CSV table of C-alpha atoms in Angstrom, one decimal:
chain,number,residue,atom,x,y,z
Z,1,MET,CA,41.4,-4.6,179.5
Z,2,VAL,CA,40.2,-1.0,179.1
Z,3,LEU,CA,38.6,-0.3,175.7
Z,4,THR,CA,39.8,2.8,173.9
Z,5,SER,CA,38.5,4.6,170.9
Z,6,PRO,CA,40.4,4.7,167.6
Z,7,LEU,CA,38.9,8.1,166.9
Z,8,PRO,CA,41.4,11.1,167.0
Z,9,LEU,CA,40.4,12.4,170.4
Z,10,GLU,CA,42.6,14.6,172.4
Z,11,ALA,CA,45.1,12.9,174.7
Z,12,ALA,CA,44.8,13.4,178.4
Z,13,THR,CA,47.7,14.8,180.4
Z,14,PRO,CA,49.2,12.4,182.9
Z,15,ALA,CA,47.8,14.4,185.8
Z,16,HIS,CA,44.3,14.5,184.4
Z,17,ILE,CA,41.7,11.7,184.9
Z,18,CYS,CA,40.4,11.1,181.4
Z,19,PRO,CA,36.6,10.9,181.5
Z,20,PHE,CA,36.5,8.9,178.2
Z,21,ASP,CA,38.9,6.2,179.5
Z,22,GLN,CA,36.9,6.1,182.7
Z,23,ALA,CA,33.6,5.6,180.8
Z,24,CYS,CA,35.2,2.8,178.8
Z,25,SER,CA,36.4,1.2,182.0
Z,26,TYR,CA,32.8,1.0,183.3
Z,27,LEU,CA,31.7,-0.4,180.0
Z,28,ASP,CA,34.4,-3.0,180.1
Z,29,ALA,CA,33.5,-4.0,183.6
Z,30,ALA,CA,29.8,-4.4,182.6
Z,31,GLY,CA,30.9,-6.3,179.5
Z,32,LYS,CA,32.8,-8.8,181.6
Z,33,GLU,CA,30.0,-9.3,184.0
Z,34,LEU,CA,27.5,-9.8,181.1
Z,35,LYS,CA,30.1,-11.9,179.2
Z,36,LEU,CA,29.6,-9.8,176.0
Z,37,ASP,CA,31.4,-10.6,172.8
Z,38,GLN,CA,34.5,-8.4,172.2
Z,39,GLY,CA,33.1,-7.3,168.9
Z,40,VAL,CA,29.9,-6.0,170.6
Z,41,LEU,CA,32.0,-4.2,173.1
Z,42,ALA,CA,34.0,-2.6,170.4
Z,43,ILE,CA,30.8,-1.3,168.7
Z,44,LEU,CA,29.5,0.0,172.0
Z,45,SER,CA,32.8,1.7,173.0
Z,46,ASN,CA,32.9,3.9,169.9
Z,47,PRO,CA,30.5,6.8,169.1
Z,48,ARG,CA,28.6,6.4,165.9
Z,49,LYS,CA,29.3,9.9,164.7
Z,50,VAL,CA,31.5,12.7,165.8
Z,51,VAL,CA,30.9,16.2,164.4
Z,52,THR,CA,33.1,19.2,164.9
Z,53,VAL,CA,32.0,22.5,163.3
Z,54,SER,CA,33.5,25.9,162.9
Z,55,ILE,CA,31.6,28.7,164.5
Z,56,PRO,CA,32.6,32.2,163.3
Z,57,VAL,CA,31.0,34.9,165.4
Z,58,LYS,CA,31.1,38.7,165.2
Z,59,LEU,CA,31.6,40.1,168.7
Z,60,ASP,CA,30.0,43.3,169.9
Z,61,ASN,CA,33.3,45.2,169.3
Z,62,GLY,CA,33.4,44.2,165.7
Z,63,GLU,CA,36.1,41.5,166.2
Z,64,ILE,CA,35.5,38.1,164.5
Z,65,GLN,CA,36.2,35.1,166.6
Z,66,VAL,CA,36.1,31.5,165.4
Z,67,LEU,CA,35.1,28.8,167.9
Z,68,ALA,CA,34.9,25.0,167.6
Z,69,GLY,CA,31.6,23.3,168.5
Z,70,HIS,CA,31.3,19.5,169.0
Z,71,ARG,CA,28.4,17.1,168.9
Z,72,VAL,CA,29.1,13.4,169.6
Z,73,GLN,CA,26.3,10.9,168.8
Z,74,HIS,CA,27.2,7.7,170.6
Z,75,SER,CA,24.3,5.3,169.9
Z,76,ASP,CA,20.9,5.3,168.3
Z,77,ILE,CA,20.2,1.6,168.8
Z,78,LEU,CA,17.3,2.3,171.1
Z,79,GLY,CA,16.0,5.5,169.5
Z,80,PRO,CA,17.0,9.1,168.6
Z,81,TYR,CA,20.1,10.6,170.1
Z,82,LYS,CA,19.6,12.7,173.3
Z,83,GLY,CA,22.0,14.8,175.3
Z,84,GLY,CA,22.8,18.3,176.5
Z,85,ILE,CA,24.9,21.1,175.1
Z,86,ARG,CA,27.4,22.7,177.5
Z,87,TYR,CA,29.3,26.0,177.3
Z,88,HIS,CA,32.3,25.6,179.5
Z,89,PRO,CA,36.0,26.4,179.1
Z,90,ALA,CA,37.0,22.8,179.9
Z,91,VAL,CA,34.9,21.3,177.1
Z,92,THR,CA,36.9,18.8,175.0
Z,93,LEU,CA,36.0,16.3,172.4
Z,94,ARG,CA,37.1,13.5,174.7
Z,95,GLU,CA,34.9,14.8,177.6
Z,96,VAL,CA,31.9,15.2,175.3
Z,97,SER,CA,32.4,11.6,173.9
Z,98,ALA,CA,32.4,10.2,177.5
Z,99,LEU,CA,29.3,12.1,178.4
Z,100,ALA,CA,27.5,10.9,175.2
Z,101,MET,CA,28.4,7.3,176.1
Z,102,LEU,CA,27.1,7.7,179.7
Z,103,MET,CA,23.9,9.1,178.3
Z,104,THR,CA,23.3,6.0,176.3
Z,105,TRP,CA,23.5,3.8,179.4
Z,106,LYS,CA,21.4,6.3,181.4
Z,107,CYS,CA,18.5,6.3,178.9
Z,108,ALA,CA,18.6,2.5,178.6
Z,109,LEU,CA,18.7,2.1,182.4
Z,110,LEU,CA,15.6,4.3,182.8
Z,111,GLY,CA,13.8,2.5,180.0
Z,112,ILE,CA,13.7,5.6,177.8
Z,113,PRO,CA,13.8,5.0,174.0
Z,114,TYR,CA,16.8,7.2,173.4
Z,115,GLY,CA,20.4,6.9,172.5
Z,116,GLY,CA,23.2,9.0,174.0
Z,117,ALA,CA,24.6,12.3,172.6
Z,118,LYS,CA,26.4,15.3,173.9
Z,119,GLY,CA,27.6,18.7,172.6
Z,120,GLY,CA,29.6,21.6,173.7
Z,121,ILE,CA,31.7,24.7,173.0
Z,122,ALA,CA,34.8,25.5,175.0
Z,123,ILE,CA,33.8,29.0,176.1
Z,124,ASN,CA,33.1,30.8,179.4
Z,125,PRO,CA,29.6,32.1,178.7
Z,126,LYS,CA,30.0,34.8,181.5
Z,127,THR,CA,32.6,36.6,179.3
Z,128,TYR,CA,30.1,37.0,176.4
Z,129,SER,CA,27.2,39.4,176.0
Z,130,VAL,CA,23.7,38.1,175.5
Z,131,GLY,CA,23.8,39.1,171.9
Z,132,GLU,CA,27.1,37.3,171.4
Z,133,LEU,CA,25.8,34.2,173.0
Z,134,GLU,CA,22.7,34.3,170.8
Z,135,ARG,CA,24.9,34.5,167.7
Z,136,ILE,CA,27.1,31.7,168.9
Z,137,SER,CA,24.1,29.5,169.7
Z,138,ARG,CA,22.3,30.1,166.4
Z,139,ARG,CA,25.4,29.6,164.3
Z,140,TYR,CA,26.3,26.4,166.2
Z,141,ILE,CA,22.9,24.8,165.7
Z,142,SER,CA,22.7,25.9,162.1
Z,143,GLU,CA,26.0,24.1,161.4
Z,144,LEU,CA,24.4,21.0,162.9
Z,145,ILE,CA,21.1,21.4,161.1
Z,146,LYS,CA,21.5,18.1,159.1
Z,147,ASP,CA,22.5,16.1,162.2
Z,148,ILE,CA,19.7,17.0,164.6
Z,149,GLY,CA,15.9,16.8,164.5
Z,150,PRO,CA,13.0,15.5,166.7
Z,151,SER,CA,13.5,12.0,165.3
Z,152,VAL,CA,17.3,12.2,164.9
Z,153,ASP,CA,19.0,14.0,167.8
Z,154,ILE,CA,17.3,16.2,170.5
Z,155,PRO,CA,19.6,18.6,172.3
Z,156,ALA,CA,18.9,19.9,175.8
Z,157,PRO,CA,20.5,22.4,178.3
Z,158,ASP,CA,23.6,21.5,180.2
Z,159,MET,CA,26.3,23.3,182.1
Z,160,GLY,CA,26.4,26.9,180.9
Z,161,THR,CA,23.2,26.8,178.9
Z,162,SER,CA,19.6,27.1,179.8
Z,163,ALA,CA,16.1,27.5,178.4
Z,164,ARG,CA,17.2,30.7,176.7
Z,165,GLU,CA,19.7,29.0,174.5
Z,166,MET,CA,17.3,26.2,173.8
Z,167,ALA,CA,14.7,28.8,172.6
Z,168,TRP,CA,17.3,30.3,170.2
Z,169,MET,CA,18.2,26.8,168.9
Z,170,MET,CA,14.6,25.8,168.4
Z,171,ASP,CA,13.9,29.0,166.5
Z,172,THR,CA,17.0,28.6,164.3
Z,173,TYR,CA,16.0,25.0,163.4
Z,174,SER,CA,12.4,26.0,162.8
Z,175,VAL,CA,13.3,28.9,160.6
Z,176,ASN,CA,15.6,26.7,158.5
Z,177,VAL,CA,12.9,24.0,157.9
Z,178,GLY,CA,10.1,26.5,157.4
Z,179,HIS,CA,7.8,25.6,160.3
Z,180,ALA,CA,7.8,25.4,164.1
Z,181,VAL,CA,9.4,22.3,165.5
Z,182,PRO,CA,9.0,22.3,169.3
Z,183,GLY,CA,10.4,18.7,169.6
Z,184,VAL,CA,13.8,19.5,168.2
Z,185,VAL,CA,15.1,20.5,171.7
Z,186,THR,CA,14.0,20.0,175.2
Z,187,GLY,CA,14.4,22.3,178.2
Z,188,LYS,CA,12.6,25.1,176.4
Z,189,PRO,CA,10.6,28.0,177.9
Z,190,LEU,CA,7.0,27.0,178.7
Z,191,SER,CA,5.8,29.6,176.1
Z,192,ILE,CA,7.2,27.6,173.2
Z,193,GLY,CA,6.5,24.0,174.3
Z,194,GLY,CA,8.6,23.5,177.4
Z,195,SER,CA,7.4,21.2,180.2
Z,196,LEU,CA,6.3,22.0,183.7
Z,197,GLY,CA,8.6,20.4,186.2
Z,198,ARG,CA,11.7,20.6,184.0
Z,199,GLU,CA,13.6,23.2,186.0
Z,200,MET,CA,13.6,21.1,189.2
Z,201,ALA,CA,13.7,17.7,187.5
Z,202,THR,CA,17.3,16.7,188.0
Z,203,GLY,CA,17.3,17.8,191.7
Z,204,ARG,CA,14.0,16.1,192.2
Z,205,GLY,CA,15.4,12.9,190.8
Z,206,VAL,CA,18.4,13.1,193.2
Z,207,MET,CA,16.0,13.6,196.1
Z,208,ILE,CA,13.9,10.5,195.0
Z,209,ILE,CA,16.9,8.2,194.7
Z,210,VAL,CA,18.4,9.4,198.0
Z,211,ARG,CA,15.0,8.8,199.6
Z,212,GLU,CA,14.7,5.3,198.2
Z,213,ALA,CA,18.3,4.4,199.2
Z,214,LEU,CA,17.5,5.5,202.8
Z,215,ALA,CA,14.3,3.5,202.8
Z,216,THR,CA,16.3,0.4,201.7
Z,217,GLN,CA,18.3,1.0,204.9
Z,218,GLY,CA,15.2,1.4,207.0
Z,219,LYS,CA,15.5,5.2,207.3
Z,220,SER,CA,13.6,8.2,206.1
Z,221,LEU,CA,14.7,11.7,205.0
Z,222,ALA,CA,13.6,13.3,208.3
Z,223,GLY,CA,16.6,14.5,210.2
Z,224,VAL,CA,19.2,13.0,207.8
Z,225,ARG,CA,22.3,15.2,207.6
Z,226,VAL,CA,23.1,16.2,204.0
Z,227,VAL,CA,26.1,18.0,202.5
Z,228,ILE,CA,25.8,19.3,198.9
Z,229,GLN,CA,28.6,20.5,196.8
Z,230,GLY,CA,27.0,22.9,194.4
Z,231,PHE,CA,24.0,25.2,194.7
Z,232,GLY,CA,23.1,25.8,191.1
Z,233,ASN,CA,20.2,24.3,189.2
Z,234,VAL,CA,20.8,20.7,190.4
Z,235,GLY,CA,22.2,21.3,193.8
Z,236,GLY,CA,19.9,24.1,194.7
Z,237,ALA,CA,16.8,22.1,193.7
Z,238,ALA,CA,18.0,19.0,195.6
Z,239,ALA,CA,18.7,21.1,198.7
Z,240,GLU,CA,15.2,22.7,198.5
Z,241,LEU,CA,13.4,19.4,198.0
Z,242,LEU,CA,15.4,17.5,200.6
Z,243,HIS,CA,14.9,20.4,203.1
Z,244,LYS,CA,11.2,20.3,202.5
Z,245,GLU,CA,11.1,16.6,203.3
Z,246,GLY,CA,12.8,17.2,206.7
Z,247,ALA,CA,16.5,16.6,205.9
Z,248,LYS,CA,19.1,18.8,207.6
Z,249,ILE,CA,21.3,20.5,205.0
Z,250,LEU,CA,24.6,21.1,206.8
Z,251,ALA,CA,26.5,22.8,203.9
Z,252,VAL,CA,26.2,23.9,200.3
Z,253,SER,CA,28.7,25.6,198.0
Z,254,THR,CA,29.2,27.4,194.8
Z,255,GLY,CA,32.4,27.6,192.6
Z,256,SER,CA,33.8,30.3,195.0
Z,257,GLY,CA,33.3,28.3,198.2
Z,258,GLY,CA,30.6,27.2,200.6
Z,259,ILE,CA,28.9,27.8,203.9
Z,260,TYR,CA,28.4,25.5,206.8
Z,261,SER,CA,26.0,25.3,209.8
Z,262,PRO,CA,26.0,22.3,212.2
Z,263,ASP,CA,22.4,23.2,213.0
Z,264,GLY,CA,21.3,23.0,209.4
Z,265,LEU,CA,20.7,25.8,206.8
Z,266,ASP,CA,17.4,27.5,206.2
Z,267,ILE,CA,17.3,26.7,202.4
Z,268,PRO,CA,14.3,28.9,201.4
Z,269,ALA,CA,16.0,31.8,203.1
Z,270,LEU,CA,19.3,31.0,201.5
Z,271,LYS,CA,17.8,30.8,198.1
Z,272,ALA,CA,16.2,34.2,198.6
Z,273,TYR,CA,19.6,35.6,199.9
Z,274,ALA,CA,21.4,34.2,196.8
Z,275,ALA,CA,18.8,35.7,194.5
Z,276,GLU,CA,19.4,39.2,196.0
Z,277,ASN,CA,23.2,38.8,195.9
Z,278,HIS,CA,23.9,37.8,192.3
Z,279,LYS,CA,23.8,34.1,193.2
Z,280,SER,CA,26.4,34.5,195.9
Z,281,ILE,CA,25.9,32.6,199.2
Z,282,ALA,CA,28.9,34.2,201.0
Z,283,GLY,CA,28.0,35.9,204.2
Z,284,PHE,CA,24.7,34.2,204.8
Z,285,PRO,CA,23.9,34.8,208.5
Z,286,GLN,CA,24.9,32.3,211.2
Z,287,THR,CA,27.1,30.2,208.9
Z,288,THR,CA,30.8,29.5,208.7
Z,289,PRO,CA,32.7,29.8,205.4
Z,290,ILE,CA,34.1,26.5,204.1
Z,291,SER,CA,36.1,25.5,201.0
Z,292,ASN,CA,34.8,23.1,198.4
Z,293,ALA,CA,37.5,20.6,199.3
Z,294,ASP,CA,36.7,20.7,203.1
Z,295,LEU,CA,33.0,20.5,202.4
Z,296,LEU,CA,33.4,17.1,200.8
Z,297,THR,CA,35.0,15.7,204.0
Z,298,LEU,CA,32.4,16.9,206.5
Z,299,ASP,CA,30.8,14.4,208.8
Z,300,CYS,CA,27.3,13.7,207.3
Z,301,ASP,CA,24.9,10.9,206.4
Z,302,VAL,CA,24.5,11.8,202.7
Z,303,LEU,CA,27.1,13.6,200.5
Z,304,ILE,CA,25.8,15.0,197.1
Z,305,PRO,CA,28.5,16.2,194.7
Z,306,ALA,CA,26.4,18.3,192.3
Z,307,ALA,CA,29.1,20.4,190.6
Z,308,LEU,CA,32.0,19.1,188.4
Z,309,GLU,CA,33.5,15.7,187.6
Z,310,ASN,CA,36.5,14.2,189.5
Z,311,GLN,CA,35.8,15.8,192.9
Z,312,ILE,CA,36.3,12.6,195.0
Z,313,THR,CA,39.6,11.1,194.0
Z,314,THR,CA,42.4,8.9,195.6
Z,315,GLU,CA,43.7,12.1,197.2
Z,316,ASN,CA,40.6,12.8,199.4
Z,317,VAL,CA,38.6,9.6,199.4
Z,318,HIS,CA,40.1,8.4,202.7
Z,319,GLN,CA,38.6,11.5,204.3
Z,320,ILE,CA,35.0,11.0,203.1
Z,321,GLN,CA,32.7,10.4,206.1
Z,322,ALA,CA,29.3,10.1,204.5
Z,323,GLN,CA,27.5,6.7,204.4
Z,324,ILE,CA,25.8,7.5,201.1
Z,325,VAL,CA,27.3,9.4,198.2
Z,326,ALA,CA,24.8,10.4,195.5
Z,327,GLU,CA,26.3,11.5,192.2
Z,328,ALA,CA,24.2,14.5,191.2
Z,329,ALA,CA,27.0,15.6,188.8
Z,330,ASN,CA,28.4,13.5,186.0
Z,331,GLY,CA,31.5,11.5,187.1
Z,332,PRO,CA,32.2,13.3,190.4
Z,333,VAL,CA,33.8,10.1,191.9
Z,334,THR,CA,36.8,8.6,190.0
Z,335,LEU,CA,37.1,4.9,189.3
Z,336,GLU,CA,39.7,4.2,192.0
Z,337,ALA,CA,37.9,6.4,194.6
Z,338,ASN,CA,34.6,4.5,193.8
Z,339,GLN,CA,36.3,1.2,194.4
Z,340,PHE,CA,37.6,2.4,197.8
Z,341,LEU,CA,34.2,3.6,198.9
Z,342,GLU,CA,32.5,0.4,197.8
Z,343,THR,CA,35.0,-1.8,199.7
Z,344,HIS,CA,34.5,0.4,202.8
Z,345,GLY,CA,30.8,0.0,203.0
Z,346,VAL,CA,29.8,3.4,201.5
Z,347,THR,CA,26.7,3.3,199.3
Z,348,VAL,CA,27.5,5.1,196.0
Z,349,LEU,CA,24.4,6.0,194.0
Z,350,PRO,CA,25.9,6.2,190.4
Z,351,ASP,CA,25.3,9.3,188.2
Z,352,ILE,CA,23.5,7.3,185.5
Z,353,LEU,CA,20.8,6.7,188.1
Z,354,ALA,CA,21.0,9.5,190.6
Z,355,ASN,CA,21.0,12.4,188.1
Z,356,ALA,CA,18.6,10.9,185.5
Z,357,GLY,CA,15.6,13.0,186.5
Z,358,GLY,CA,16.6,15.7,183.9
Z,359,VAL,CA,16.6,13.3,181.0
Z,360,VAL,CA,13.4,11.7,182.1
Z,361,VAL,CA,11.5,15.0,182.1
Z,362,SER,CA,13.2,15.9,178.8
Z,363,TYR,CA,11.8,12.7,177.4
Z,364,LEU,CA,8.4,13.6,178.8
Z,365,GLU,CA,8.7,17.1,177.3
Z,366,TRP,CA,9.5,15.5,173.9
Z,367,VAL,CA,6.5,13.3,174.1
Z,368,GLN,CA,4.3,16.3,174.9
Z,369,GLY,CA,5.8,18.3,172.1
Z,370,LEU,CA,5.2,15.5,169.5
Z,371,SER,CA,1.6,15.0,170.6
Z,372,TYR,CA,0.9,18.7,171.2
Z,373,LEU,CA,-0.8,17.7,174.4
Z,374,PHE,CA,0.7,19.2,177.5
Z,375,TRP,CA,0.4,18.0,181.1
Z,376,ASP,CA,0.2,19.7,184.5
Z,377,GLU,CA,3.2,19.6,186.8
Z,378,GLU,CA,1.7,17.0,189.1
Z,379,ARG,CA,1.4,14.5,186.2
Z,380,VAL,CA,5.0,15.2,185.0
Z,381,ASN,CA,6.4,14.7,188.5
Z,382,HIS,CA,4.4,11.5,188.9
Z,383,GLU,CA,5.5,10.0,185.6
Z,384,MET,CA,9.2,11.0,186.4
Z,385,GLU,CA,9.0,9.5,189.9
Z,386,LYS,CA,7.5,6.3,188.6
Z,387,LEU,CA,10.4,5.7,186.2
Z,388,MET,CA,13.1,6.8,188.8
Z,389,VAL,CA,11.8,4.5,191.5
Z,390,GLN,CA,11.4,1.6,189.1
Z,391,ALA,CA,15.0,2.0,187.9
Z,392,TYR,CA,16.3,2.2,191.4
Z,393,HIS,CA,14.6,-1.0,192.5
Z,394,GLN,CA,15.8,-2.8,189.3
Z,395,VAL,CA,19.4,-1.8,190.2
Z,396,ILE,CA,19.0,-3.0,193.8
Z,397,GLN,CA,17.6,-6.3,192.5
Z,398,GLN,CA,20.4,-6.7,189.9
Z,399,SER,CA,23.0,-5.9,192.6
Z,400,LYS,CA,21.5,-8.6,194.9
Z,401,ILE,CA,21.2,-11.3,192.2
Z,402,ARG,CA,24.7,-10.8,190.8
Z,403,GLN,CA,26.3,-9.9,194.1
Z,404,ILE,CA,27.9,-6.7,192.6
Z,405,PRO,CA,28.0,-3.0,193.7
Z,406,LEU,CA,25.3,-0.6,192.7
Z,407,ARG,CA,27.3,1.1,190.0
Z,408,LEU,CA,28.2,-2.1,188.2
Z,409,ALA,CA,24.6,-3.3,188.6
Z,410,ALA,CA,23.3,-0.1,186.9
Z,411,TYR,CA,25.8,-0.4,184.1
Z,412,THR,CA,25.0,-4.1,183.5
Z,413,LEU,CA,21.3,-3.1,183.1
Z,414,GLY,CA,22.0,-0.2,180.8
Z,415,VAL,CA,24.7,-1.8,178.7
Z,416,GLY,CA,22.8,-5.1,178.6
Z,417,ARG,CA,19.7,-3.6,177.2
Z,418,VAL,CA,21.6,-1.8,174.5
Z,419,ALA,CA,23.6,-4.9,173.7
Z,420,GLN,CA,20.3,-7.0,173.5
Z,421,ALA,CA,18.8,-4.4,171.1
Z,422,LEU,CA,21.9,-4.5,169.0
Z,423,ALA,CA,21.7,-8.3,168.8
Z,424,ASP,CA,18.0,-8.1,167.9
Z,425,ARG,CA,18.5,-5.5,165.2
Z,426,GLY,CA,21.5,-7.2,163.8
Z,427,LEU,CA,24.5,-5.7,162.1
Z,428,TYR,CA,24.1,-3.8,158.8
Z,429,PRO,CA,25.0,-4.7,156.0
């Protein structure tokens, strides 16, 4: 049985793999493994609150445009809601609901006292001026002013947003309540309470989990052949850190395509090249152009999809040659493709574990902001690594004890902890 929500979420087209239904499938599988009561599963499968707000904005040309902004708060059983805000044309309420649910399990898995949330606006930020984006961001957060706060719901950057948008949102909230509230968002600039280590956090977490997975197999990062789909904040950071540890990065890509070198890419030189060419990696010396689709099927040891969801599907999973797939993006491997990989001996490091470095450092930023005591980068990285390594080994242990794949092991840990907290708190009224 796949749990579905009674909420009026958009229907998925037949050709589209619905992220919310897929998230519910993972919850259902964990529920069966844990033998959870159907009533508990029904509670966990539905977001506690879904907010959609109207965002009127005056464009630079004087035209008024009305956008829709979403914020889905899945669960606050373990603590305040936590989750990113994304600006992307493909944002839907169903997608945001799925990501909010996954954030709940991710926080529980990492032992962080948060519940899951997610927000978004269906826009392409590249088509708006900086002034327009500021007006959109400020109006969006002002419409949510009663639904967020440092002890209620703490937004963070996601696809299409950055420290800049978080600064606008923090300022908007602070102006409305009458005093500075650095803990209302995370991923802020350092000048207003951001944390050192935040920019590289998700990519660093990916590197740590890949390193630990290789160590489980008796290997190290030195000489390991890695392919990364994506060269943005996450993929670029992962590439840089893996390269520094001695891994050979064979290929990376952006939305317009990738580059490949069988001898390995010089990542520091490539990052400098991209910075000089408006983030483009095309034409980097001594490389061969490659499409995003072909990149996924390259012969390598570790494949890291760090771009969008639904990249490895039943259509291309038979061509995957990697021995380890680390989900740096959210949901890049579909349910059916994941099952195929698992049954064919491929280690899939699930997104709720592999890409959790960002939310861990967001949590550490929140802690610093509440205490007004800020740490150096070494301590931030140390605290993050400790939580990531601990979670990885808990997943490995759970997998061995229950004789289940790593993804299901991760979900049983995350879902189980939330279910236990729900049982301990009881049902009101």
